[in-house]
PDB file of C-alpha atoms in Angstrom:
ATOM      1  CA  UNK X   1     -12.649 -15.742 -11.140  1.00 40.00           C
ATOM      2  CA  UNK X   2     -10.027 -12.872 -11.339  1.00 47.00           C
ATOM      3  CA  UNK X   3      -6.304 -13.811 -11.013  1.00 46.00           C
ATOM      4  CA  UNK X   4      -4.698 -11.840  -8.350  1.00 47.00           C
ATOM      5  CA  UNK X   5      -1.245 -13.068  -8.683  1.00 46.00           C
ATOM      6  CA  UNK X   6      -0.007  -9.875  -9.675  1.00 45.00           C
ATOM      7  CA  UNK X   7      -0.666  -7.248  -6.768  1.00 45.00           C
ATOM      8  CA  UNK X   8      -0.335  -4.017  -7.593  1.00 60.00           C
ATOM      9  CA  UNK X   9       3.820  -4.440  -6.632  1.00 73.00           C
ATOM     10  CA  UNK X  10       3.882  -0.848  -4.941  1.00 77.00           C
ATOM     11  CA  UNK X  11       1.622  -2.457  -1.550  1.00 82.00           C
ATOM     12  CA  UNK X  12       3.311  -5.873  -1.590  1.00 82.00           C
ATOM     13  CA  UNK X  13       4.254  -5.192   2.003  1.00 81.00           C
ATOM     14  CA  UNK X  14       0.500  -5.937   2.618  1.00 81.00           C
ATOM     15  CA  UNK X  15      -0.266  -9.405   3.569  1.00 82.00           C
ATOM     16  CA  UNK X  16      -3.823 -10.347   2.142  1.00 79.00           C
ATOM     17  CA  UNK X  17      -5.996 -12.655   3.955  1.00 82.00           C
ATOM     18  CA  UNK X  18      -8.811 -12.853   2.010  1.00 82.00           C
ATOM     19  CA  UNK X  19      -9.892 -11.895  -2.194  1.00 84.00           C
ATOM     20  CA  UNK X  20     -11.946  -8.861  -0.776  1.00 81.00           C
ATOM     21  CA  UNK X  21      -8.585  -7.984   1.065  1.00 78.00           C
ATOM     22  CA  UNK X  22      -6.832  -8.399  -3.013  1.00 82.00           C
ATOM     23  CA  UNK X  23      -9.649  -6.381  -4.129  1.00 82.00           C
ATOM     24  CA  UNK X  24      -9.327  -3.662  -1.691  1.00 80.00           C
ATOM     25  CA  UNK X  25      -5.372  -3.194  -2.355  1.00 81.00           C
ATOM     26  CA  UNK X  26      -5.566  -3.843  -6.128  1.00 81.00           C
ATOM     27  CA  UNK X  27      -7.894  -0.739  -5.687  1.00 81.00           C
ATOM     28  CA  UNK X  28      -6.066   1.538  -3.754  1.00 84.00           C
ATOM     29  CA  UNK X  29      -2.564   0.934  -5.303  1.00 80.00           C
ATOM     30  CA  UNK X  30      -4.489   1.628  -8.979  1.00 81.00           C
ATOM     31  CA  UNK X  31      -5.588   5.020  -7.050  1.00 82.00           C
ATOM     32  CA  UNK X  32      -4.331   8.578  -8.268  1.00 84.00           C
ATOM     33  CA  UNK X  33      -3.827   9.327  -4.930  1.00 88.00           C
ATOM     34  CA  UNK X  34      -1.908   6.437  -3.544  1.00 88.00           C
ATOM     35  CA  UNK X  35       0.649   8.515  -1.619  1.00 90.00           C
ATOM     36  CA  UNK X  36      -2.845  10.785   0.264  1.00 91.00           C
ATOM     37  CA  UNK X  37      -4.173   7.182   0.746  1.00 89.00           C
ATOM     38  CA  UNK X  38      -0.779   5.774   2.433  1.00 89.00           C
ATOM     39  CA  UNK X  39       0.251   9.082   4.351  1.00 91.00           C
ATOM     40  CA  UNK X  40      -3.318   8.811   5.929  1.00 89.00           C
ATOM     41  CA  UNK X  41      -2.910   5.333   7.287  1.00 86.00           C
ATOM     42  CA  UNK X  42       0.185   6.786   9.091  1.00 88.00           C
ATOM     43  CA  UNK X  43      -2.298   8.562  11.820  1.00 89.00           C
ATOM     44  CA  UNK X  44      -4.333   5.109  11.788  1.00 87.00           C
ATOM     45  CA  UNK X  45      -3.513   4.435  15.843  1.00 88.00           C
ATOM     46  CA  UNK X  46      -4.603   0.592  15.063  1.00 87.00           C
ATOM     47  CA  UNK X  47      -1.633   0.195  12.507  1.00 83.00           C
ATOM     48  CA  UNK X  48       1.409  -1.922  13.813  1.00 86.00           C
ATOM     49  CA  UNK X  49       4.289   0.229  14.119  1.00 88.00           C
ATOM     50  CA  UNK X  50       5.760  -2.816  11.662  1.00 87.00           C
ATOM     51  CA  UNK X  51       3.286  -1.926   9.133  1.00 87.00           C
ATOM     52  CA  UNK X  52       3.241   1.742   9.395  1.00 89.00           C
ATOM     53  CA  UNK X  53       7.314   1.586   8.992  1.00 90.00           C
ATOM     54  CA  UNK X  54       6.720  -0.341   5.633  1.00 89.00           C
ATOM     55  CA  UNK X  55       4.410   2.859   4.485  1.00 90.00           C
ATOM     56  CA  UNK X  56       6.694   4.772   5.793  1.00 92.00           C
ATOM     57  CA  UNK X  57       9.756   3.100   3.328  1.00 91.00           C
ATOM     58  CA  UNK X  58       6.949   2.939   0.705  1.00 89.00           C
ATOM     59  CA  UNK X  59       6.354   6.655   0.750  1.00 91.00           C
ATOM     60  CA  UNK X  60      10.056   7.165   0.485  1.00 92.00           C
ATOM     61  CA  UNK X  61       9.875   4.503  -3.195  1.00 88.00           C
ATOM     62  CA  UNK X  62       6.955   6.743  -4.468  1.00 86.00           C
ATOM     63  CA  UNK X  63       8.377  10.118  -3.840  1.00 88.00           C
ATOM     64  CA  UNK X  64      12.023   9.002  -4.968  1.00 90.00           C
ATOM     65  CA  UNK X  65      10.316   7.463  -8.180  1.00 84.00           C
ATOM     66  CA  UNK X  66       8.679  10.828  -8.768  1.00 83.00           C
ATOM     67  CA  UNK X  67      11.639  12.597  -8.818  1.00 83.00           C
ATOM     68  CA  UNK X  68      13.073  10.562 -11.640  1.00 76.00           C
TER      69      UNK X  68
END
């Protein structure tokens, strides 16, 4: 069985439910194109506005951490 403990710590403001759920984020936070991936689920109309203000912040980490 894989060990998920350690999420990817860049989408820990996603709440898994379920291993496919780990599986999903462990892939999309190992992405090359994790800020395309995030800025997309800001048009998602089903997102919370909770959740899409953590992608929001999230966005804000990446592009900060890119500029150091």
């Amino acid at each position: 069985m894989l060990c998920y403990e350690n999420t990817i710590s860049q989408l820990n403001f996603i709440e898994p439910q379920s291993l496919c759920d780990y599986d999903l984020i462990n892939e999309v936070a190992s992405s090359e194109d994790l800020t395309s991936i995030l800025t997309t689920l800001l048009f998602d109309d089903t997102l919370s506005s909770n959740l899409k203000e953590q992608v929001k912040k999230q966005l804000r980490v990446l592009k900060a951490n890119k500029r150091n």
